[in-house]
PDB file of C-alpha atoms and ligand atoms in Angstrom:
ATOM      1  CA  MET L 758       0.076   0.000  -0.020  1.00 49.00           C
ATOM      2  CA  GLN L 759       1.218   3.669  -0.625  1.00 59.00           C
ATOM      3  CA  LYS L 760       2.396   5.182   2.255  1.00 63.00           C
ATOM      4  CA  ALA L 761      -0.007   8.472   1.821  1.00 68.00           C
ATOM      5  CA  LYS L 762      -3.174   5.977   1.146  1.00 66.00           C
ATOM      6  CA  LYS L 763      -2.322   3.815   4.375  1.00 65.00           C
ATOM      7  CA  ARG L 764      -1.919   6.771   6.653  1.00 70.00           C
ATOM      8  CA  ILE L 765      -5.522   7.985   5.339  1.00 67.00           C
ATOM      9  CA  ALA L 766      -6.552   4.401   5.856  1.00 68.00           C
ATOM     10  CA  VAL L 767      -5.416   4.659   9.603  1.00 67.00           C
ATOM     11  CA  PHE L 768      -6.593   8.189  10.202  1.00 65.00           C
ATOM     12  CA  LEU L 769     -10.065   7.465   9.120  1.00 64.00           C
ATOM     13  CA  VAL L 770     -10.208   4.396  11.085  1.00 69.00           C
ATOM     14  CA  ALA L 771      -9.013   6.342  14.358  1.00 66.00           C
ATOM     15  CA  ALA L 772     -11.629   9.158  13.559  1.00 62.00           C
ATOM     16  CA  CYS L 773     -14.570   6.759  13.493  1.00 63.00           C
ATOM     17  CA  LEU L 774     -13.580   5.034  16.423  1.00 61.00           C
ATOM     18  CA  GLY L 775     -13.618   8.167  18.457  1.00 55.00           C
ATOM     19  CA  THR L 776     -14.422   8.099  21.828  1.00 51.00           C
ATOM     20  CA  VAL L 777     -14.779   4.346  22.440  1.00 49.00           C
ATOM     21  CA  ALA L 778     -13.398   4.948  25.813  1.00 46.00           C
ATOM     22  CA  LEU L 779     -16.462   6.116  27.221  1.00 53.00           C
ATOM     23  CA  ALA L 780     -17.842   3.474  29.439  1.00 56.00           C
ATOM     24  CA  HIS L 781     -21.179   1.978  28.758  1.00 70.00           C
ATOM     25  CA  GLY L 782     -21.502   1.610  32.590  1.00 72.00           C
ATOM     26  CA  GLY L 783     -24.164   4.155  33.291  1.00 84.00           C
ATOM     27  CA  VAL L 784     -26.529   3.417  30.326  1.00 90.00           C
ATOM     28  CA  LYS L 785     -30.030   2.303  31.590  1.00 91.00           C
ATOM     29  CA  ASN L 786     -32.040   2.021  28.699  1.00 94.00           C
ATOM     30  CA  ALA L 787     -31.256  -1.476  27.388  1.00 93.00           C
ATOM     31  CA  ALA L 788     -32.168  -0.453  23.365  1.00 95.00           C
ATOM     32  CA  VAL L 789     -29.570   2.088  23.739  1.00 95.00           C
ATOM     33  CA  MET L 790     -27.282  -0.198  25.090  1.00 94.00           C
ATOM     34  CA  ALA L 791     -27.620  -2.895  22.481  1.00 95.00           C
ATOM     35  CA  ARG L 792     -27.395  -0.148  19.775  1.00 96.00           C
ATOM     36  CA  MET L 793     -23.883   0.860  21.689  1.00 95.00           C
ATOM     37  CA  GLU L 794     -22.648  -2.487  21.940  1.00 94.00           C
ATOM     38  CA  ALA L 795     -23.438  -3.508  17.999  1.00 95.00           C
ATOM     39  CA  MET L 796     -21.406  -0.365  17.393  1.00 96.00           C
ATOM     40  CA  LYS L 797     -18.497  -1.309  19.570  1.00 95.00           C
ATOM     41  CA  SER L 798     -18.571  -4.517  17.606  1.00 95.00           C
ATOM     42  CA  ILE L 799     -18.261  -2.739  14.473  1.00 97.00           C
ATOM     43  CA  GLY L 800     -15.345  -0.751  16.214  1.00 96.00           C
ATOM     44  CA  ASP L 801     -13.705  -3.877  17.267  1.00 96.00           C
ATOM     45  CA  ALA L 802     -13.814  -5.424  13.942  1.00 97.00           C
ATOM     46  CA  MET L 803     -12.230  -2.467  12.321  1.00 97.00           C
ATOM     47  CA  LYS L 804      -9.459  -2.460  14.834  1.00 96.00           C
ATOM     48  CA  VAL L 805      -8.843  -6.161  13.875  1.00 97.00           C
ATOM     49  CA  MET L 806      -8.249  -4.717  10.170  1.00 98.00           C
ATOM     50  CA  GLY L 807      -6.740  -1.496  11.217  1.00 97.00           C
ATOM     51  CA  SER L 808      -3.690  -3.076  13.113  1.00 96.00           C
ATOM     52  CA  MET L 809      -3.181  -5.252  10.135  1.00 97.00           C
ATOM     53  CA  ALA L 810      -2.980  -2.060   7.826  1.00 96.00           C
ATOM     54  CA  LYS L 811      -0.534  -0.448  10.175  1.00 95.00           C
ATOM     55  CA  GLY L 812       1.536  -3.593  10.360  1.00 95.00           C
ATOM     56  CA  LYS L 813       0.968  -3.751  14.143  1.00 96.00           C
ATOM     57  CA  THR L 814      -0.351  -7.194  13.355  1.00 97.00           C
ATOM     58  CA  GLU L 815       0.615  -9.692  10.643  1.00 97.00           C
ATOM     59  CA  PHE L 816      -1.692  -9.408   7.585  1.00 98.00           C
ATOM     60  CA  ASP L 817      -3.662 -12.430   7.110  1.00 98.00           C
ATOM     61  CA  ALA L 818      -6.545 -12.339   4.493  1.00 98.00           C
ATOM     62  CA  ALA L 819      -8.970 -15.026   6.051  1.00 98.00           C
ATOM     63  CA  THR L 820      -8.898 -12.917   9.258  1.00 98.00           C
ATOM     64  CA  ALA L 821      -9.399  -9.542   7.485  1.00 98.00           C
ATOM     65  CA  ARG L 822     -12.217 -11.093   5.431  1.00 98.00           C
ATOM     66  CA  ALA L 823     -14.233 -12.370   8.774  1.00 98.00           C
ATOM     67  CA  ALA L 824     -13.412  -8.732  10.176  1.00 98.00           C
ATOM     68  CA  ALA L 825     -14.828  -7.513   7.049  1.00 98.00           C
ATOM     69  CA  ALA L 826     -17.874  -9.867   7.426  1.00 98.00           C
ATOM     70  CA  ASP L 827     -18.548  -9.025  11.065  1.00 98.00           C
ATOM     71  CA  VAL L 828     -18.698  -5.052  10.158  1.00 98.00           C
ATOM     72  CA  ALA L 829     -21.397  -6.226   7.332  1.00 98.00           C
ATOM     73  CA  ARG L 830     -23.392  -8.242   9.813  1.00 97.00           C
ATOM     74  CA  PHE L 831     -23.670  -5.539  12.408  1.00 97.00           C
ATOM     75  CA  ALA L 832     -24.036  -2.642   9.872  1.00 98.00           C
ATOM     76  CA  ALA L 833     -27.026  -4.941   8.785  1.00 98.00           C
ATOM     77  CA  GLN L 834     -28.575  -4.769  12.056  1.00 97.00           C
ATOM     78  CA  THR L 835     -28.080  -1.277  12.403  1.00 98.00           C
ATOM     79  CA  SER L 836     -31.409   0.456  11.152  1.00 97.00           C
ATOM     80  CA  ALA L 837     -33.515  -2.240  13.208  1.00 98.00           C
ATOM     81  CA  LEU L 838     -31.399  -1.248  16.371  1.00 97.00           C
ATOM     82  CA  PHE L 839     -32.042   2.422  15.889  1.00 98.00           C
ATOM     83  CA  LYS L 840     -35.442   2.174  14.575  1.00 97.00           C
ATOM     84  CA  ALA L 841     -37.194   3.158  17.616  1.00 97.00           C
ATOM     85  CA  PRO L 842     -36.348   6.774  18.822  1.00 97.00           C
ATOM     86  CA  GLU L 843     -34.829   5.556  22.470  1.00 96.00           C
ATOM     87  CA  ASP L 844     -32.969   7.891  24.687  1.00 95.00           C
ATOM     88  CA  ASP L 845     -30.580   7.984  27.507  1.00 95.00           C
ATOM     89  CA  PRO L 846     -28.511  10.201  28.986  1.00 93.00           C
ATOM     90  CA  LYS L 847     -25.308   8.498  27.895  1.00 93.00           C
ATOM     91  CA  THR L 848     -26.447   8.145  24.289  1.00 95.00           C
ATOM     92  CA  GLU L 849     -24.378   9.998  21.623  1.00 96.00           C
ATOM     93  CA  ALA L 850     -27.182   9.571  18.715  1.00 97.00           C
ATOM     94  CA  LEU L 851     -28.703  12.849  17.391  1.00 97.00           C
ATOM     95  CA  PRO L 852     -32.194  13.155  17.054  1.00 97.00           C
ATOM     96  CA  ALA L 853     -31.691  13.756  13.467  1.00 98.00           C
ATOM     97  CA  ILE L 854     -31.644  10.081  13.025  1.00 98.00           C
ATOM     98  CA  TRP L 855     -35.272   9.958  13.482  1.00 98.00           C
ATOM     99  CA  GLU L 856     -36.042  12.901  11.212  1.00 98.00           C
ATOM    100  CA  ARG L 857     -34.257  11.439   8.369  1.00 98.00           C
ATOM    101  CA  PHE L 858     -34.461   7.813   9.198  1.00 98.00           C
ATOM    102  CA  GLU L 859     -34.571   6.882   5.563  1.00 98.00           C
ATOM    103  CA  ASP L 860     -31.050   8.533   4.964  1.00 98.00           C
ATOM    104  CA  PHE L 861     -29.832   7.010   8.151  1.00 98.00           C
ATOM    105  CA  THR L 862     -30.841   3.540   6.821  1.00 98.00           C
ATOM    106  CA  THR L 863     -29.153   4.046   3.499  1.00 98.00           C
ATOM    107  CA  LYS L 864     -26.046   5.295   5.078  1.00 98.00           C
ATOM    108  CA  ALA L 865     -26.058   1.927   7.295  1.00 98.00           C
ATOM    109  CA  GLN L 866     -26.747   0.052   3.825  1.00 98.00           C
ATOM    110  CA  GLU L 867     -23.585   1.376   2.305  1.00 98.00           C
ATOM    111  CA  THR L 868     -21.472   0.555   5.006  1.00 98.00           C
ATOM    112  CA  GLU L 869     -22.873  -2.905   4.867  1.00 98.00           C
ATOM    113  CA  ALA L 870     -22.406  -3.268   1.253  1.00 98.00           C
ATOM    114  CA  LEU L 871     -18.888  -2.079   1.149  1.00 98.00           C
ATOM    115  CA  ALA L 872     -18.095  -4.496   4.073  1.00 98.00           C
ATOM    116  CA  ARG L 873     -19.571  -7.352   2.443  1.00 98.00           C
ATOM    117  CA  ARG L 874     -17.759  -6.657  -0.803  1.00 98.00           C
ATOM    118  CA  LEU L 875     -14.779  -6.416   0.775  1.00 98.00           C
ATOM    119  CA  ALA L 876     -15.276  -9.791   2.665  1.00 98.00           C
ATOM    120  CA  LEU L 877     -15.918 -11.546  -0.504  1.00 98.00           C
ATOM    121  CA  SER L 878     -12.991  -9.773  -2.356  1.00 97.00           C
ATOM    122  CA  LEU L 879     -10.408  -8.967  -0.210  1.00 98.00           C
ATOM    123  CA  ALA L 880      -7.048 -10.861  -0.882  1.00 98.00           C
ATOM    124  CA  THR L 881      -3.942  -8.492  -0.520  1.00 97.00           C
ATOM    125  CA  LYS L 882      -2.905  -5.872   1.721  1.00 97.00           C
ATOM    126  CA  ALA L 883      -3.435  -3.294  -0.685  1.00 97.00           C
ATOM    127  CA  ASP L 884      -7.177  -4.828  -1.029  1.00 97.00           C
ATOM    128  CA  LEU L 885      -7.478  -4.135   2.875  1.00 98.00           C
ATOM    129  CA  GLY L 886      -6.150  -0.558   2.728  1.00 97.00           C
ATOM    130  CA  THR L 887      -8.340   0.605  -0.125  1.00 97.00           C
ATOM    131  CA  GLY L 888     -11.538  -1.334   1.716  1.00 97.00           C
ATOM    132  CA  LEU L 889     -10.599   0.233   4.918  1.00 97.00           C
ATOM    133  CA  THR L 890     -10.459   3.758   3.464  1.00 97.00           C
ATOM    134  CA  GLN L 891     -13.749   3.392   2.042  1.00 97.00           C
ATOM    135  CA  LEU L 892     -15.430   1.902   4.974  1.00 97.00           C
ATOM    136  CA  GLY L 893     -13.908   4.611   7.228  1.00 97.00           C
ATOM    137  CA  ALA L 894     -15.514   7.152   5.402  1.00 97.00           C
ATOM    138  CA  SER L 895     -18.773   5.448   5.354  1.00 98.00           C
ATOM    139  CA  CYS L 896     -18.570   5.381   9.080  1.00 97.00           C
ATOM    140  CA  LYS L 897     -17.362   9.076   9.069  1.00 97.00           C
ATOM    141  CA  ALA L 898     -20.419  10.082   6.894  1.00 97.00           C
ATOM    142  CA  CYS L 899     -22.978   8.669   9.303  1.00 98.00           C
ATOM    143  CA  HIS L 900     -21.333   9.797  12.577  1.00 97.00           C
ATOM    144  CA  LYS L 901     -20.830  13.293  11.297  1.00 97.00           C
ATOM    145  CA  GLU L 902     -24.500  14.018  10.792  1.00 98.00           C
ATOM    146  CA  TYR L 903     -25.997  11.622  13.555  1.00 98.00           C
ATOM    147  CA  ARG L 904     -23.499  11.019  16.374  1.00 97.00           C
ATOM    148  CA  LYS L 905     -22.672  13.677  18.896  1.00 94.00           C
TER     149      LYS L 905
HETATM  150  C1  HEC C1041     -25.626   4.760   9.655  1.00 84.41           C
HETATM  151  C2  HEC C1041     -25.312   5.369  10.766  1.00 84.41           C
HETATM  152  C3  HEC C1041     -23.859   4.650  11.304  1.00 84.41           C
HETATM  153  C4  HEC C1041     -22.712   4.250  10.980  1.00 84.41           C
HETATM  154  C5  HEC C1041     -22.871   3.549   9.343  1.00 84.41           C
HETATM  155  C6  HEC C1041     -21.931   3.685  11.604  1.00 84.41           C
HETATM  156  N1  HEC C1041     -22.208   4.110  12.754  1.00 84.41           N
HETATM  157 FE1  HEC C1041     -21.188   4.086  14.545  1.00 84.41          FE
HETATM  158  N2  HEC C1041     -22.745   5.185  15.420  1.00 84.41           N
HETATM  159  C7  HEC C1041     -23.613   5.545  14.984  1.00 84.41           C
HETATM  160  C8  HEC C1041     -24.386   6.273  16.107  1.00 84.41           C
HETATM  161  C9  HEC C1041     -25.695   6.959  15.792  1.00 84.41           C
HETATM  162  C10 HEC C1041     -23.606   5.975  17.213  1.00 84.41           C
HETATM  163  C11 HEC C1041     -24.053   6.743  18.588  1.00 84.41           C
HETATM  164  C12 HEC C1041     -25.135   5.654  19.296  1.00 84.41           C
HETATM  165  C13 HEC C1041     -25.447   5.925  20.986  1.00 84.41           C
HETATM  166  O1  HEC C1041     -24.610   6.599  21.430  1.00 84.41           O
HETATM  167  O2  HEC C1041     -26.887   5.692  21.046  1.00 84.41           O
HETATM  168  C14 HEC C1041     -22.479   5.294  16.903  1.00 84.41           C
HETATM  169  C15 HEC C1041     -21.869   4.838  17.954  1.00 84.41           C
HETATM  170  C16 HEC C1041     -20.522   4.240  17.476  1.00 84.41           C
HETATM  171  C17 HEC C1041     -19.041   3.686  18.412  1.00 84.41           C
HETATM  172  C18 HEC C1041     -19.208   4.112  19.748  1.00 84.41           C
HETATM  173  C19 HEC C1041     -20.267   3.212  20.598  1.00 84.41           C
HETATM  174  C20 HEC C1041     -20.041   3.303  22.111  1.00 84.41           C
HETATM  175  O3  HEC C1041     -19.192   2.467  22.622  1.00 84.41           O
HETATM  176  O4  HEC C1041     -20.973   3.805  22.636  1.00 84.41           O
HETATM  177  C21 HEC C1041     -18.298   3.361  17.878  1.00 84.41           C
HETATM  178  C22 HEC C1041     -17.270   2.495  18.311  1.00 84.41           C
HETATM  179  C23 HEC C1041     -18.775   3.253  16.343  1.00 84.41           C
HETATM  180  N3  HEC C1041     -19.888   4.261  16.444  1.00 84.41           N
HETATM  181  C24 HEC C1041     -18.126   2.767  15.321  1.00 84.41           C
HETATM  182  C25 HEC C1041     -18.337   2.495  14.092  1.00 84.41           C
HETATM  183  C26 HEC C1041     -17.921   2.236  12.896  1.00 84.41           C
HETATM  184  C27 HEC C1041     -16.277   1.525  12.982  1.00 84.41           C
HETATM  185  C28 HEC C1041     -18.381   2.427  11.908  1.00 84.41           C
HETATM  186  C29 HEC C1041     -18.208   2.019  10.241  1.00 84.41           C
HETATM  187  C30 HEC C1041     -17.470   0.738  10.198  1.00 84.41           C
HETATM  188  C31 HEC C1041     -19.861   2.805  11.987  1.00 84.41           C
HETATM  189  N4  HEC C1041     -19.737   3.114  13.257  1.00 84.41           N
HETATM  190  C32 HEC C1041     -20.923   3.143  11.241  1.00 84.41           C
HETATM  191  C33 HEC C1041     -24.350   5.553  13.858  1.00 84.41           C
HETATM  192  C34 HEC C1041     -23.542   5.058  12.788  1.00 84.41           C
END
């Protein structure tokens, strides 16, 4: 992978992981907890691919494909998990989600489609870099409008 591209991929992954450090400890609404957990799992799968792209872990196509499949699986649940306008003092979800739920769903489907394609096609480390850059941008496209 080209250096600049790799840096972009790593940056985008870091940008969409954001404030993962925030504990879920205080979340009282089970529906909010469930959607946060799904997002956390998406983040964990992205981390698996991110550390490979960075060279922190050794590149393994099968592991990367499985992580991409995990992203697709959780992205596929996103629309249903967010459908009800559930609230909690700890949530980072913005009310705009339920004002433009169709657009929100489309964005989740874009992430899912990209991840699914990557899960089927990823063979080389270069594929991983390209795929991560695209996926990272898709996370960001949603977070920028719908997450605090
Ligand atoms: C369709 C919109 C959408 C897409 C696409 C999306 N997210 Fe999110 N994400 C959200 C929203 C909304 C929240 C805030 C949920 C809440 O706090 O109730 C969130 C929260 C998170 C969190 C914090 C979870 C926590 O611990 O509370 C992480 C990590 C995260 N997303 C990672 C990702 C990654 C990585 C991707 C891309 C592979 C992604 N998200 C794609 C909407 C999206």
